[in-house]
């Protein structure tokens, strides 16, 4: 459903001090703080005229986890909006408020801004209210806390049945649907030339964890963009440079972590090849004989297992291709010892597959009580043959040190691809790569344009960087000095990425398909 726009709020403006000459001729900002208070999908109210402060933070501030064990996850984006509340407009108990009784959590919020000297409207944040808190003397202000869609995905589970030869973006779309992602929030999921031979989502993890596993397995990025869309950027997607960060425009506080934070002499890639077993029993009802009254249903959540040939004493949970159990798999009898009348044909049997689990339902329509004397599920189990490690350099003795970067790629099932990934990332991360953090004030054309994981260039003589390109890993916008949100300080955390401005391209013999571009 399209959201109705409202007039942007208008205020005066502030100034700042940068490397270059400061100017007091700064354009003012028009804010759009729209909230769908009644939950009808339409933004009825722009609350910006009451806003006195704003703080938005999205993305990550470092690239690698502690000790190099994987990449940092993308945190849930947050926004904090402070508004005047002298008349109790935002008091959820105030029956005289025009918003009553709708002040509360889970209301959609859209934050946009437009410099008054231009026509470009910049989206900055989209999410749902998580809390409304009075603040200030006599509760004259209120702080509305907002979290983006990653919060929804971190609190939802997703079950998806076994899929074969599915692209990562298509798998993500199934997770979003299973997690009840609202169509109005939107999504933009890149199409990848790579596919996953066997994939499923068991529901044993949160939806966001499933999405993170998919993105990292193929060295892509999953996040919520400034418009609120679920976004997947495939590693083969190389966007244009959106802007250039020039030192003369920036605040003097430019950060750059020590090389040890990202430099790794050894890269270890873990892959998980999977294969399909022959049809066999993957679940059995043992130790009890349940009874079902006439007209009633027996529901059993079954967990598929497979006796791995490499460890025959261990049954491992596994996904499988299954069908509706036949009469040879389910036997219902009028007697619990099976010596009575076979009533299986008078029962309706269904199996709903959830990847490595399923819901077995037996409905008794026989006219009398039945006893389930046998129940089993057969299927073609998908199991992990051998998890493999690929390292760069291939002979670890050749490494200068044993500082490792470990990437466990749970859905990467191609050993040859893992070798290519290790060789490319290993060579890259064994070198030195800066990760600058920069700050802008009142350079609206620069500070509001980049979104997460956009590509920017940087001319930072202070760090010896001229024309280097980075991905934007983290973004922060915060109002300063004034109570009308006209002076905004923006901070960007920039990440190095493979090949920087010179994207690596494989030849036609590559296992990553013809002319695959690697822009990770």
PDB file of N, CA and C in Angstrom, residues 3 43 70 86 94 147 152 177 194 225 236 248 331 399 450 470 485 488 493 499 512:
ATOM      1  N   UNK A   3       2.169   4.889   0.796  1.00  0.00           N
ATOM      2  CA  UNK A   3       2.049   5.759   1.965  1.00  0.00           C
ATOM      3  C   UNK A   3       1.886   7.204   1.525  1.00  0.00           C
ATOM      4  N   UNK A  43       0.752   6.791   6.330  1.00  0.00           N
ATOM      5  CA  UNK A  43       1.373   7.727   7.268  1.00  0.00           C
ATOM      6  C   UNK A  43       0.534   8.998   7.335  1.00  0.00           C
ATOM      7  N   UNK A  70      35.070 -15.207  12.007  1.00  0.00           N
ATOM      8  CA  UNK A  70      33.882 -14.788  11.279  1.00  0.00           C
ATOM      9  C   UNK A  70      33.774 -13.282  11.152  1.00  0.00           C
ATOM     10  N   UNK A  86       4.313  18.752  25.697  1.00  0.00           N
ATOM     11  CA  UNK A  86       3.707  19.585  26.744  1.00  0.00           C
ATOM     12  C   UNK A  86       2.207  19.364  26.883  1.00  0.00           C
ATOM     13  N   UNK A  94      -3.438   9.342  27.868  1.00  0.00           N
ATOM     14  CA  UNK A  94      -4.174  10.594  27.742  1.00  0.00           C
ATOM     15  C   UNK A  94      -5.322  10.450  26.742  1.00  0.00           C
ATOM     16  N   UNK A 147      13.191   0.647  16.036  1.00  0.00           N
ATOM     17  CA  UNK A 147      14.122  -0.384  15.588  1.00  0.00           C
ATOM     18  C   UNK A 147      13.725  -0.816  14.183  1.00  0.00           C
ATOM     19  N   UNK A 152      12.563  -7.480  13.866  1.00  0.00           N
ATOM     20  CA  UNK A 152      11.474  -8.435  13.609  1.00  0.00           C
ATOM     21  C   UNK A 152      12.050  -9.795  13.253  1.00  0.00           C
ATOM     22  N   UNK A 177       9.139 -14.730   3.770  1.00  0.00           N
ATOM     23  CA  UNK A 177       7.717 -15.085   3.732  1.00  0.00           C
ATOM     24  C   UNK A 177       7.339 -15.908   4.958  1.00  0.00           C
ATOM     25  N   UNK A 194      25.087 -18.245  -8.534  1.00  0.00           N
ATOM     26  CA  UNK A 194      25.361 -19.446  -7.748  1.00  0.00           C
ATOM     27  C   UNK A 194      24.081 -20.024  -7.193  1.00  0.00           C
ATOM     28  N   UNK A 225      17.780  -1.562   4.378  1.00  0.00           N
ATOM     29  CA  UNK A 225      18.284  -0.298   3.852  1.00  0.00           C
ATOM     30  C   UNK A 225      17.535   0.872   4.462  1.00  0.00           C
ATOM     31  N   UNK A 236      28.662 -10.550  -6.447  1.00  0.00           N
ATOM     32  CA  UNK A 236      28.886 -10.211  -7.841  1.00  0.00           C
ATOM     33  C   UNK A 236      28.281  -8.893  -8.252  1.00  0.00           C
ATOM     34  N   UNK A 248      38.878  17.902   3.066  1.00  0.00           N
ATOM     35  CA  UNK A 248      38.568  19.316   3.325  1.00  0.00           C
ATOM     36  C   UNK A 248      37.139  19.509   3.815  1.00  0.00           C
ATOM     37  N   UNK A 331      -0.106 -47.933  10.250  1.00  0.00           N
ATOM     38  CA  UNK A 331      -1.081 -48.997  10.453  1.00  0.00           C
ATOM     39  C   UNK A 331      -1.946 -48.646  11.652  1.00  0.00           C
ATOM     40  N   UNK A 399      53.119 -19.207   6.058  1.00  0.00           N
ATOM     41  CA  UNK A 399      52.554 -17.966   6.605  1.00  0.00           C
ATOM     42  C   UNK A 399      53.552 -17.284   7.528  1.00  0.00           C
ATOM     43  N   UNK A 450      24.942   8.317   1.063  1.00  0.00           N
ATOM     44  CA  UNK A 450      25.315   6.894   1.075  1.00  0.00           C
ATOM     45  C   UNK A 450      24.393   6.055   1.951  1.00  0.00           C
ATOM     46  N   UNK A 470      35.877   2.188  -0.780  1.00  0.00           N
ATOM     47  CA  UNK A 470      35.448   1.413   0.381  1.00  0.00           C
ATOM     48  C   UNK A 470      33.959   1.120   0.259  1.00  0.00           C
ATOM     49  N   UNK A 485      17.117  20.394  15.323  1.00  0.00           N
ATOM     50  CA  UNK A 485      17.617  19.358  14.416  1.00  0.00           C
ATOM     51  C   UNK A 485      18.082  19.918  13.079  1.00  0.00           C
ATOM     52  N   UNK A 488      23.428  18.632  11.989  1.00  0.00           N
ATOM     53  CA  UNK A 488      23.502  17.180  12.049  1.00  0.00           C
ATOM     54  C   UNK A 488      24.943  16.735  11.835  1.00  0.00           C
ATOM     55  N   UNK A 493      31.567   4.511   9.030  1.00  0.00           N
ATOM     56  CA  UNK A 493      32.612   3.520   9.214  1.00  0.00           C
ATOM     57  C   UNK A 493      32.814   2.824   7.866  1.00  0.00           C
ATOM     58  N   UNK A 499      39.671  -6.246  -3.873  1.00  0.00           N
ATOM     59  CA  UNK A 499      40.023  -5.584  -5.121  1.00  0.00           C
ATOM     60  C   UNK A 499      39.735  -4.099  -5.119  1.00  0.00           C
ATOM     61  N   UNK A 512      33.294 -20.334 -10.894  1.00  0.00           N
ATOM     62  CA  UNK A 512      32.269 -19.358 -10.534  1.00  0.00           C
ATOM     63  C   UNK A 512      31.585 -18.803 -11.773  1.00  0.00           C
TER      64      UNK A 512
END
